[in-house]
Coordinates of C-alpha atoms and ligand atoms in Angstrom, one line a residue:
X28 CA 6.0 20.5 4.4
X29 CA 3.4 20.3 1.7
X30 CA -0.1 21.3 2.7
X31 CA -2.8 18.8 2.1
X32 CA -5.8 20.8 3.2
X33 CA -6.7 18.6 6.2
X34 CA -8.9 21.4 7.5
X35 CA -11.5 20.7 4.8
X36 CA -13.3 17.9 6.7
X37 CA -16.4 17.2 4.6
X38 CA -19.8 17.0 6.2
X39 CA -22.0 16.2 3.3
X40 CA -24.4 13.3 3.3
X41 CA -25.5 12.2 -0.2
X42 CA -23.8 9.9 -2.7
X43 CA -22.6 10.5 -6.2
X44 CA -19.9 9.2 -8.4
X45 CA -19.3 11.6 -11.3
X46 CA -18.8 10.8 -14.9
X47 CA -15.4 12.1 -15.5
X48 CA -15.0 11.7 -19.2
X49 CA -17.0 10.5 -22.1
X50 CA -15.4 7.2 -21.7
X51 CA -17.0 6.7 -18.4
X52 CA -20.5 6.3 -19.8
X53 CA -19.6 4.9 -23.2
X54 CA -17.5 2.1 -21.8
X55 CA -18.6 -1.3 -23.1
X56 CA -16.5 -3.2 -20.5
X57 CA -18.4 -5.6 -18.3
X58 CA -19.0 -4.4 -14.8
X59 CA -20.7 -6.0 -11.8
X60 CA -21.5 -2.8 -10.1
X61 CA -23.9 -0.1 -11.1
X62 CA -23.3 3.4 -9.9
X63 CA -25.4 6.3 -11.2
X64 CA -23.3 9.0 -12.8
X65 CA -23.9 12.7 -12.4
X66 CA -22.4 15.7 -14.1
X67 CA -20.6 16.5 -10.9
X68 CA -17.2 18.2 -10.9
X69 CA -14.5 17.6 -8.3
X70 CA -15.7 20.2 -5.9
X71 CA -17.5 17.8 -3.6
X72 CA -17.4 14.2 -2.7
X73 CA -20.7 13.3 -1.2
X74 CA -21.0 10.0 0.7
X75 CA -23.4 8.5 3.1
X76 CA -21.3 8.0 6.1
X77 CA -21.8 7.3 9.8
X78 CA -21.7 10.7 11.4
X79 CA -21.3 9.8 15.0
X80 CA -17.7 10.0 16.3
X81 CA -17.0 13.1 14.2
X82 CA -16.0 14.9 17.4
X83 CA -13.4 12.3 18.3
X84 CA -11.9 12.5 14.8
X85 CA -11.7 16.2 14.9
X86 CA -10.2 15.9 18.3
X87 CA -7.6 13.5 17.1
X88 CA -6.6 15.9 14.3
X89 CA -6.7 18.9 16.6
X90 CA -4.7 17.3 19.3
X91 CA -1.9 16.5 16.9
X92 CA -0.6 20.0 17.0
X93 CA -0.2 19.9 20.8
X94 CA 2.4 17.2 20.8
X95 CA 6.0 18.2 20.5
X96 CA 8.9 16.6 18.7
X97 CA 8.4 12.9 18.9
X98 CA 10.4 10.7 21.2
X99 CA 9.6 7.6 19.5
X100 CA 9.8 4.0 20.7
X101 CA 9.9 1.3 18.1
X102 CA 8.0 -1.8 18.8
X103 CA 10.1 -4.9 18.2
X104 CA 13.1 -3.4 16.4
X105 CA 16.2 -5.2 17.6
X106 CA 18.6 -3.4 15.4
X107 CA 22.2 -4.1 14.9
X108 CA 22.8 -4.1 11.2
X109 CA 22.7 -1.7 8.4
X110 CA 20.5 -2.5 5.4
X111 CA 22.8 -2.0 2.5
X112 CA 21.6 -2.6 -1.0
X113 CA 23.7 -3.6 -3.0
X114 CA 27.5 -3.1 -2.8
X115 CA 28.2 -3.7 -6.4
X116 CA 25.4 -4.3 -8.9
X117 CA 27.4 -6.8 -10.8
X118 CA 26.8 -9.2 -7.9
X119 CA 23.2 -9.2 -8.9
X120 CA 21.9 -12.7 -9.7
X121 CA 18.8 -13.7 -11.8
X122 CA 15.9 -13.3 -9.5
X123 CA 14.4 -16.4 -8.0
X124 CA 10.8 -15.7 -8.7
X125 CA 9.6 -18.7 -6.8
X126 CA 7.9 -20.5 -9.6
X127 CA 8.7 -22.2 -12.8
X128 CA 10.6 -19.4 -14.7
X129 CA 9.2 -20.7 -18.0
X130 CA 5.8 -19.5 -16.9
X131 CA 7.1 -16.1 -16.1
X132 CA 6.1 -14.0 -19.1
X133 CA 8.1 -11.1 -17.9
X134 CA 11.3 -13.1 -17.3
X135 CA 13.3 -13.5 -14.2
X136 CA 16.5 -11.8 -15.5
X137 CA 16.0 -8.7 -13.3
X138 CA 19.6 -7.4 -13.0
X139 CA 20.3 -3.8 -14.2
X140 CA 22.8 -3.0 -16.9
X141 CA 26.3 -2.9 -15.6
X142 CA 27.6 0.0 -17.7
X143 CA 28.5 1.3 -14.2
X144 CA 28.8 -1.0 -11.2
X145 CA 29.7 1.1 -8.2
X146 CA 27.2 3.8 -7.2
X147 CA 28.1 7.3 -6.2
X148 CA 26.2 8.9 -3.3
X149 CA 23.3 10.9 -4.7
X150 CA 23.1 14.5 -3.9
X151 CA 19.6 16.0 -4.0
X152 CA 19.6 18.7 -6.6
X153 CA 18.7 22.3 -5.7
X154 CA 14.9 22.7 -6.1
X155 CA 13.8 25.7 -8.2
X156 CA 10.2 24.7 -8.9
X157 CA 8.2 21.9 -7.3
X158 CA 6.8 19.2 -9.4
X159 CA 3.1 18.9 -8.6
X160 CA 1.8 15.3 -8.8
X161 CA -1.8 15.5 -10.0
X162 CA -4.7 13.2 -9.2
X163 CA -5.0 10.8 -12.1
X164 CA -8.8 11.2 -12.5
X165 CA -8.5 15.0 -12.8
X166 CA -5.9 15.3 -15.6
X167 CA -6.5 17.6 -18.5
X168 CA -6.3 16.0 -22.0
X169 CA -3.1 18.0 -22.5
X170 CA -1.6 16.5 -19.3
X171 CA -2.6 13.0 -20.4
X172 CA -1.0 13.5 -23.8
X173 CA 2.2 14.7 -22.1
X174 CA 2.3 11.7 -19.8
X175 CA 1.6 9.3 -22.7
X176 CA 4.3 10.9 -24.8
X177 CA 6.8 10.5 -21.9
X178 CA 5.9 6.8 -21.5
X179 CA 6.0 6.3 -25.3
X180 CA 9.5 7.7 -25.4
X181 CA 10.5 5.5 -22.4
X182 CA 9.2 2.5 -24.3
X183 CA 11.1 3.5 -27.4
X184 CA 14.5 3.5 -25.6
X185 CA 16.7 0.5 -26.3
X186 CA 16.1 -2.2 -23.7
X187 CA 19.7 -1.9 -22.4
X188 CA 19.2 1.8 -21.6
X189 CA 18.8 1.9 -17.8
X190 CA 16.0 4.5 -18.3
X191 CA 14.0 2.2 -20.6
X192 CA 10.6 0.8 -19.8
X193 CA 12.0 -2.7 -19.4
X194 CA 14.8 -1.7 -17.1
X195 CA 12.4 0.4 -15.0
X196 CA 10.1 -2.6 -14.7
X197 CA 13.0 -4.9 -13.7
X198 CA 13.9 -2.7 -10.7
X199 CA 10.9 -4.0 -8.7
X200 CA 11.7 -7.6 -9.5
X201 CA 15.4 -7.1 -8.5
X202 CA 14.6 -5.6 -5.1
X203 CA 11.7 -8.0 -4.4
X204 CA 12.6 -11.3 -5.8
X205 CA 16.0 -12.0 -4.4
X206 CA 18.4 -10.6 -7.0
X207 CA 20.6 -8.9 -4.4
X208 CA 22.2 -10.2 -1.3
X209 CA 23.1 -8.0 1.7
X210 CA 25.4 -8.6 4.6
X211 CA 23.8 -9.0 8.0
X212 CA 25.6 -10.3 11.1
X213 CA 25.3 -14.1 11.0
X214 CA 23.2 -14.0 7.8
X215 CA 25.6 -13.8 4.9
X216 CA 23.0 -15.1 2.4
X217 CA 20.3 -12.7 3.3
X218 CA 18.4 -11.5 0.3
X219 CA 17.3 -7.9 0.1
X220 CA 13.5 -7.6 0.5
X221 CA 11.8 -4.3 0.4
X222 CA 8.3 -5.6 1.3
X223 CA 6.7 -6.5 4.6
X224 CA 9.1 -4.3 6.5
X225 CA 10.1 -0.6 7.1
X226 CA 11.9 -0.4 3.7
X227 CA 8.5 -0.4 1.9
X228 CA 7.8 3.3 1.9
X229 CA 11.3 4.7 1.3
X230 CA 12.3 2.2 -1.4
X231 CA 9.2 2.9 -3.4
X232 CA 9.6 6.7 -2.9
X233 CA 13.0 6.6 -4.4
X234 CA 12.0 4.3 -7.2
X235 CA 9.2 6.7 -8.2
X236 CA 11.5 9.7 -7.7
X237 CA 13.8 8.6 -10.5
X238 CA 11.1 7.2 -12.7
X239 CA 9.4 10.6 -12.6
X240 CA 12.6 12.4 -13.3
X241 CA 13.3 10.1 -16.3
X242 CA 9.9 10.7 -17.7
X243 CA 10.3 14.5 -17.3
X244 CA 13.6 14.5 -19.0
X245 CA 12.3 12.5 -21.9
X246 CA 9.8 15.2 -22.7
X247 CA 12.1 18.0 -21.6
X248 CA 9.8 19.1 -18.8
X249 CA 11.6 19.4 -15.5
X250 CA 8.3 20.1 -13.8
X251 CA 6.6 16.9 -14.8
X252 CA 4.8 15.3 -11.9
X253 CA 3.8 11.7 -11.9
X254 CA 0.0 11.4 -11.4
X255 CA -1.4 9.6 -8.4
X256 CA -4.2 7.2 -8.6
X257 CA -6.4 8.4 -5.7
X258 CA -8.1 5.2 -4.8
X259 CA -8.7 6.7 -1.3
X260 CA -11.2 9.1 -2.8
X261 CA -14.6 7.9 -4.3
X262 CA -13.7 9.7 -7.6
X263 CA -10.6 7.5 -7.9
X264 CA -12.0 4.1 -7.0
X265 CA -11.7 2.7 -10.5
X266 CA -8.8 2.1 -12.8
X267 CA -7.7 5.5 -14.2
X268 CA -9.4 5.6 -17.6
X269 CA -6.5 7.0 -19.4
X270 CA -4.8 3.6 -19.0
X271 CA -7.3 2.0 -21.3
X272 CA -8.4 4.9 -23.4
X273 CA -8.2 4.7 -27.2
X274 CA -5.1 6.3 -28.5
X275 CA -4.5 8.9 -30.1
X276 CA -5.6 11.0 -27.2
X277 CA -4.8 13.1 -29.4
X278 CA -1.6 11.9 -31.0
X279 CA -0.2 14.4 -33.4
X280 CA 2.4 11.9 -34.6
X281 CA 0.1 9.2 -35.8
X282 CA -2.8 8.8 -38.2
X283 CA -3.9 5.4 -37.0
X284 CA -7.4 5.0 -35.9
X285 CA -8.0 5.4 -32.1
X286 CA -7.3 2.1 -30.3
X287 CA -6.5 1.3 -26.7
X288 CA -3.8 -1.0 -27.8
X289 CA -1.7 1.8 -29.2
X290 CA -2.0 3.7 -25.9
X291 CA 1.4 3.7 -24.3
X292 CA -0.3 3.4 -21.0
X293 CA -2.1 0.2 -22.0
X294 CA -1.0 -3.1 -20.5
X295 CA -2.2 -6.4 -22.0
X296 CA -2.1 -8.2 -18.7
X297 CA -4.9 -6.7 -16.7
X298 CA -8.1 -8.1 -15.3
X299 CA -10.7 -7.1 -18.0
X300 CA -13.5 -7.6 -15.4
X301 CA -12.0 -4.7 -13.4
X302 CA -11.8 -2.1 -16.2
X303 CA -13.8 1.1 -15.7
X304 CA -16.5 1.6 -14.5
X305 CA -15.9 -1.3 -12.1
X306 CA -15.4 0.0 -8.5
X307 CA -12.3 -1.3 -6.7
X308 CA -12.7 -3.3 -3.5
X309 CA -9.9 -2.0 -1.3
X310 CA -10.1 -5.1 1.0
X311 CA -10.7 -8.0 -1.3
X312 CA -8.6 -7.3 -4.4
X313 CA -9.4 -10.0 -7.0
X314 CA -12.3 -11.4 -5.1
X315 CA -14.1 -8.1 -4.9
X316 CA -16.5 -6.3 -7.2
X317 CA -19.9 -7.9 -6.5
X318 CA -21.2 -5.3 -4.1
X319 CA -23.6 -2.5 -4.3
X320 CA -21.5 0.5 -5.2
X321 CA -22.5 2.7 -2.2
X322 CA -21.7 0.0 0.2
X323 CA -18.4 -0.7 -1.6
X324 CA -17.3 2.9 -1.4
X325 CA -18.1 3.1 2.3
X326 CA -16.1 0.0 3.0
X327 CA -13.2 1.3 1.0
X328 CA -13.2 4.6 2.9
X329 CA -13.3 2.8 6.2
X330 CA -10.4 0.5 5.1
X331 CA -8.3 3.6 4.5
X332 CA -9.4 5.2 7.8
X333 CA -8.5 2.1 9.7
X334 CA -5.1 1.7 8.2
X335 CA -4.2 5.4 8.3
X336 CA -5.7 6.2 11.8
X337 CA -7.2 3.4 13.8
X338 CA -4.3 1.0 13.5
X339 CA -1.4 3.4 13.2
X340 CA -2.0 6.8 14.8
X341 CA 1.2 7.8 16.7
X342 CA 2.4 4.3 16.1
X343 CA 5.2 4.5 13.5
X344 CA 6.0 0.8 13.5
X345 CA 2.4 -0.1 12.8
X346 CA 2.3 2.3 9.8
X347 CA 5.8 1.6 8.4
X348 CA 6.4 -1.9 9.4
X349 CA 9.4 -2.9 11.5
X350 CA 13.0 -3.3 10.2
X351 CA 14.0 -6.6 8.7
X352 CA 15.0 -8.8 11.5
X353 CA 16.1 -12.4 10.6
X354 CA 17.1 -13.0 14.2
X355 CA 13.7 -12.5 15.6
X356 CA 11.0 -13.3 13.0
X357 CA 8.2 -12.9 15.6
X358 CA 9.1 -9.2 16.0
X359 CA 8.4 -8.4 12.4
X360 CA 5.3 -6.4 11.5
X361 CA 4.3 -5.4 8.0
X362 CA 2.9 -1.8 7.7
X363 CA -0.8 -1.2 7.8
X364 CA -1.2 0.3 4.3
X365 CA 1.2 -2.2 2.7
X366 CA -0.5 -5.3 3.8
X367 CA -3.9 -3.7 3.4
X368 CA -5.2 -1.5 0.6
X369 CA -1.9 -1.6 -1.3
X370 CA -2.1 -5.4 -1.7
X371 CA -5.7 -5.2 -2.8
X372 CA -5.0 -2.7 -5.5
X373 CA -2.2 -4.9 -6.9
X374 CA -4.3 -8.1 -7.2
X375 CA -7.4 -6.2 -8.4
X376 CA -5.5 -4.9 -11.5
X377 CA -3.5 -8.1 -12.3
X378 CA -5.0 -10.6 -14.7
X379 CA -6.2 -13.8 -12.9
X380 CA -6.1 -15.7 -16.1
X381 CA -2.3 -15.4 -16.3
X382 CA -0.3 -18.1 -14.5
X383 CA 1.2 -15.7 -12.1
X384 CA -1.5 -13.0 -12.2
X385 CA 0.8 -10.8 -14.3
X386 CA 1.4 -7.9 -14.3
X387 CA 0.2 -6.2 -11.2
X388 CA -0.9 -9.3 -9.4
X389 CA 2.7 -10.5 -8.8
X390 CA 5.6 -8.5 -7.5
X391 CA 8.1 -9.8 -10.1
X392 CA 6.0 -8.3 -12.9
X393 CA 4.2 -5.4 -11.3
X394 CA 6.7 -2.8 -12.5
X395 CA 5.8 -3.5 -16.1
X396 CA 2.3 -1.9 -15.8
X397 CA 2.1 1.9 -15.7
X398 CA -0.7 1.4 -13.1
X399 CA 2.0 0.3 -10.7
X400 CA 3.6 3.8 -10.6
X401 CA 0.2 5.5 -10.3
X402 CA -0.7 3.2 -7.4
X403 CA 2.5 3.8 -5.7
X404 CA 2.3 7.6 -6.2
X405 CA -0.8 7.4 -4.0
X406 CA 0.9 5.1 -1.5
X407 CA 3.7 7.7 -1.3
X408 CA 1.0 10.4 -0.8
X409 CA -0.5 8.3 2.0
X410 CA 2.9 8.4 3.8
X411 CA 3.0 12.2 3.4
X412 CA -0.6 12.6 4.7
X413 CA 0.1 10.3 7.6
X414 CA 3.0 12.6 8.6
X415 CA 0.7 15.6 8.5
X416 CA -2.3 14.0 10.3
X417 CA -0.7 14.1 13.7
X418 CA 2.5 15.6 15.0
X419 CA 3.3 12.2 16.6
X420 CA 3.2 10.5 13.2
X421 CA 7.0 10.7 12.7
X422 CA 9.3 8.6 10.5
X423 CA 11.6 6.0 12.0
X424 CA 14.6 7.5 13.7
X425 CA 16.8 4.5 14.2
X426 CA 20.2 4.5 12.4
X427 CA 19.6 1.3 10.6
X428 CA 16.5 2.7 8.9
X429 CA 18.1 6.2 8.3
X430 CA 21.2 4.7 6.7
X431 CA 19.5 2.0 4.7
X432 CA 20.3 2.5 1.0
X433 CA 19.3 1.6 -2.5
X434 CA 20.9 1.9 -5.9
X435 CA 19.3 3.4 -9.0
X436 CA 20.2 4.8 -12.3
X437 CA 19.2 8.5 -12.4
X438 CA 17.8 10.4 -15.4
X439 CA 21.3 11.0 -16.7
X440 CA 22.1 7.3 -16.6
X441 CA 24.4 7.7 -13.6
X442 CA 24.4 4.9 -11.0
X443 CA 23.6 6.5 -7.6
X444 CA 23.2 5.4 -4.0
X445 CA 20.3 6.9 -2.1
X446 CA 19.6 6.7 1.6
X447 CA 16.4 6.6 3.6
X448 CA 17.4 9.6 5.5
X449 CA 17.3 11.8 2.4
X450 CA 13.7 10.9 1.4
X451 CA 11.8 12.1 4.4
X452 CA 11.0 15.6 3.0
X453 CA 9.3 15.5 -0.3
X454 CA 9.6 19.2 -1.0
X455 CA 13.4 18.9 -0.5
X456 CA 13.1 16.1 -3.1
X457 CA 11.4 18.6 -5.4
X458 CA 7.8 17.5 -5.5
X459 CA 4.4 17.8 -3.8
X460 CA 0.9 16.5 -4.4
X461 CA -2.1 18.3 -5.7
X462 CA -4.6 18.2 -2.8
X463 CA -7.6 15.9 -2.9
X464 CA -10.3 15.7 -0.3
X465 CA -9.7 13.1 2.4
X466 CA -13.2 11.8 2.6
X467 CA -12.1 8.8 4.6
X468 CA -11.4 11.0 7.6
X469 CA -15.1 10.7 8.3
X470 CA -15.3 7.0 7.7
X471 CA -14.9 5.5 11.2
X472 CA -16.6 2.2 11.6
X473 CA -19.8 1.6 13.7
X474 CA -20.5 -1.2 16.2
X475 CA -22.9 -3.9 15.3
X476 CA -23.4 -5.2 18.9
X477 CA -22.6 -2.9 21.8
X478 CA -21.8 -4.3 25.2
X479 CA -22.4 -7.8 24.0
X480 CA -20.3 -9.4 26.6
X481 CA -19.5 -12.0 24.0
X482 CA -16.0 -12.7 25.3
X483 CA -17.2 -13.5 28.8
X484 CA -20.0 -15.6 27.3
X485 CA -17.5 -17.6 25.3
X486 CA -15.4 -18.7 28.2
X487 CA -15.7 -22.5 28.4
X488 CA -16.9 -22.7 24.8
X489 CA -14.0 -21.1 23.0
X490 CA -10.4 -21.9 23.9
X491 CA -8.1 -19.4 25.5
X492 CA -4.9 -18.6 23.7
X493 CA -2.8 -20.5 26.3
X494 CA -4.9 -23.6 25.6
X495 CA -4.4 -23.8 21.8
X496 CA -1.4 -25.3 20.2
X497 CA 0.8 -23.0 18.1
X498 CA 1.4 -22.7 15.3
X499 CA -2.3 -22.6 14.6
X500 CA -3.5 -23.5 11.1
X501 CA -5.6 -21.1 9.1
X502 CA -7.2 -23.7 6.9
X503 CA -10.5 -23.0 8.7
X504 CA -12.0 -20.2 10.8
X505 CA -10.2 -19.9 14.1
X506 CA -11.8 -18.5 17.3
X507 CA -9.8 -17.8 20.3
X508 CA -10.0 -15.8 23.6
X509 CA -7.1 -13.5 24.1
X510 CA -6.4 -11.9 27.5
X511 CA -5.9 -8.2 27.7
X512 CA -3.0 -6.7 29.6
X513 CA -5.2 -4.1 31.2
X514 CA -8.9 -3.2 31.4
X515 CA -10.7 0.1 31.7
X516 CA -7.7 2.2 30.6
X517 CA -7.9 5.9 31.3
X518 CA -7.7 8.6 28.7
X519 CA -4.2 9.2 29.9
X520 CA -3.2 5.5 29.6
X521 CA -4.6 5.5 26.0
X522 CA -2.5 8.6 25.1
X523 CA 0.6 6.8 26.4
X524 CA 0.1 3.4 24.8
X525 CA -2.0 1.8 22.2
X526 CA -3.7 -1.6 22.8
X527 CA -2.9 -3.8 19.9
X528 CA -3.6 -7.2 18.7
X529 CA -0.5 -9.0 17.3
X530 CA -0.5 -11.9 15.0
X531 CA 3.1 -13.1 15.0
X532 CA 5.1 -14.9 12.4
X533 CA 2.4 -15.7 9.9
X534 CA 3.7 -18.3 7.5
X535 CA 2.1 -18.7 4.1
X536 CA 2.7 -19.8 0.6
X537 CA 4.0 -16.7 -1.1
X538 CA 3.2 -18.1 -4.6
X539 CA -0.4 -17.2 -4.4
X540 CA -2.6 -14.4 -3.1
X541 CA -3.0 -14.9 0.6
X542 CA -5.6 -13.2 2.8
X543 CA -7.4 -13.6 6.0
X544 CA -9.7 -11.2 8.0
X545 CA -9.5 -10.5 11.7
X546 CA -12.7 -9.9 13.7
X547 CA -13.0 -8.8 17.3
X548 CA -15.9 -9.7 19.6
X549 CA -17.9 -10.8 16.6
X550 CA -21.3 -12.1 17.5
X551 CA -22.4 -15.0 15.3
X552 CA -25.9 -13.8 14.3
X553 CA -25.9 -14.9 10.7
X554 CA -25.1 -11.4 9.4
X555 CA -21.9 -10.8 7.7
X556 CA -19.5 -8.5 9.5
X557 CA -18.0 -6.1 7.0
X558 CA -15.3 -3.5 7.1
X559 CA -17.7 -0.7 8.2
X560 CA -18.4 -2.6 11.5
X561 CA -16.2 -1.9 14.5
X562 CA -16.0 -5.7 14.9
X563 CA -13.9 -5.9 11.7
X564 CA -10.4 -5.3 13.0
X565 CA -8.7 -5.6 9.7
X566 CA -7.3 -7.9 7.0
X567 CA -3.9 -9.2 6.1
X568 CA -3.3 -9.5 2.3
X569 CA -0.2 -10.5 0.5
X570 CA 0.6 -10.0 -3.2
X571 CA 2.2 -13.2 -4.6
X572 CA 6.0 -12.9 -4.7
X573 CA 8.9 -15.2 -4.1
X574 CA 12.3 -15.7 -2.6
X575 CA 12.5 -19.5 -2.1
X576 CA 11.5 -21.3 -5.3
X577 CA 9.2 -24.3 -5.4
X578 CA 6.7 -24.2 -2.6
X579 CA 7.7 -20.9 -1.2
X580 CA 7.2 -20.2 2.5
X581 CA 6.9 -16.5 3.4
X582 CA 6.7 -15.1 6.9
X583 CA 5.5 -11.8 8.3
X584 CA 3.4 -10.4 11.1
X585 CA 0.6 -7.9 11.6
X586 CA -0.9 -5.7 14.2
X587 CA -4.3 -4.1 14.6
X588 CA -5.4 -1.3 16.9
X589 CA -7.9 -2.4 19.6
X590 CA -8.4 0.8 21.5
X591 CA -11.0 2.4 19.3
X592 CA -12.8 -0.9 18.7
X593 CA -13.2 -1.8 22.3
X594 CA -14.4 1.8 23.1
X595 CA -17.0 1.5 20.3
X596 CA -18.1 -1.9 21.3
X597 CA -18.4 -0.9 25.0
X598 CA -16.0 -3.7 25.9
X599 CA -13.4 -1.7 27.8
X600 CA -14.0 -3.5 31.0
X601 CA -13.7 -7.0 29.4
X602 CA -10.9 -9.3 30.6
X603 CA -10.8 -11.1 27.3
X604 CA -11.2 -10.3 23.6
X605 CA -12.8 -12.9 21.3
X606 CA -10.7 -13.0 18.2
X607 CA -12.0 -14.6 15.0
X608 CA -9.6 -15.3 12.1
X609 CA -11.4 -15.8 8.8
X610 CA -9.3 -17.3 6.0
X611 CA -10.2 -15.7 2.7
X612 CA -7.8 -16.9 0.0
X613 CA -4.7 -19.0 -0.3
X614 CA -4.7 -19.8 3.4
X615 CA -4.7 -23.6 3.2
X616 CA -1.1 -24.0 4.3
X617 CA -0.9 -20.8 6.4
X618 CA -0.1 -20.8 10.1
X619 CA 0.3 -18.2 12.9
X620 CA 3.0 -18.7 15.5
X621 CA 1.5 -16.6 18.3
X622 CA -1.4 -14.3 19.1
X623 CA -1.3 -11.7 21.8
X624 CA -2.5 -8.3 22.9
X625 CA 0.2 -5.8 23.9
X626 CA 0.3 -2.2 25.1
X627 CA 2.5 -0.4 22.6
X628 CA 4.1 2.8 23.9
X629 CA 3.1 5.7 21.6
X630 CA 5.2 8.5 20.4
X631 CA 4.6 11.6 22.6
Ligands
C2O97 CU1 6.9 -3.1 -4.3 CU2 3.3 -2.3 -4.6 O1 5.0 -3.1 -4.3

């Protein structure tokens, strides 16, 4: 296991965002935020953060070691089918990207070259030296030059080469936009979909694994590690500058004047309003960017805290999402990070002026922007960190997940089949991550109104869940009282089961960005409830992508942890919870099929 220096829990209390390169201060790009720069190095991330509850967090981390091997119960995984992708790649069909393909600047022909059609099982090579994936904001000029050279060579390969930039970009489209069919009992036409379910983490881990090896082999550096965009750290909360930097950086092979457009890492389809030094909004994606930068950083850190800890501690299904399950759509949950910060980063980078928010703002085109791989390198790191945060944070152990497989071309242009079961140990896979401080460990939210009794006061005014008609529409704010299965749970009860709010079978138009927020026991007092308040349970955000064509209906579910929220709000004795659903974007046609609170058994 890699070590991620979890012991270094920061306790500092001032704010700074450093200037990391000359570009940072010289940038002429428009930005709505203003953050003072300081000549700080990376030794310290200083943030104003709520300091109460630190004990509990330390306790959470400390307790982790006391638990033995996990005996894990999956929520809602009725499993009776393997997830096999794909038998023979010549069965691949042009992806149905769910919109007029003429508008798709990246094209919908997502199938890989068929120089080989049947994949051989991949054997992880012997590891002699670990590749270390560095933080993108900390790269030396030499490392940036090496990375740029590798991407340049990838872009120079002929399109039909499976290692080429274009073929690598297509992989995402193929596995996301319906190019492959898999067999499932009773569902012969089922398309492979690696999002909104438990395939999300392993698929992207394998995808980056080969991408990294291809880049390394193109520069004859078998230790090349793909950088990660550490958007979970205040230093990384802006687009990595190397992506837009003037090239040469330096480029020994060219005597052209420096220009970002020559930079192999440049992508013409990005949101120019979100170039450095704009600070990312990890909740809002494309609608973000108008906040004070200290507030924005605090909200971002709490978003990561919530998704890594509050919603998913000892709760693997909540972190990974559940297995695909066409027989029981109400049982499907998308993972916390996937439908949270991950979605926000995608749409924040994509260009809203493009018909389909290319590149990053739509799944069919995301793989064409180098930013995609940097984003997912950090998503992959989040998985690794989650594993190390708590001994109960274990990977799925059901056979359908372990035996699920994908097909890729490796760095030697061989078609190989890889299995989830072989991607659970990154050092065995030959890489690790350069450590970065996990400032968000400190970022637990704070209550706005303690002991408000708002749920009891709302009885008779707000409908109870059994009184509303499902599916409920999300075209306006929805308030509903949801009965809890138990009140005043003991510490022991909480260790055994997590109280979670489930929003089941959310149906939405997958052609556009879709997002709504979920508030718990929110008191309507005219003040906006933001991520840093305990009342903000979470958000559900979906990057546009398609399977259906035309007006494309997608369906998924989500779950948010209530245990910590109700403790902080001093509402543990309440019989009901007041749930407020706030539509944010693309929710006009969205519906939810059921809302309930369940006690989910935790790994022990
Ligand atoms: Cu396959 Cu970031 O998504």
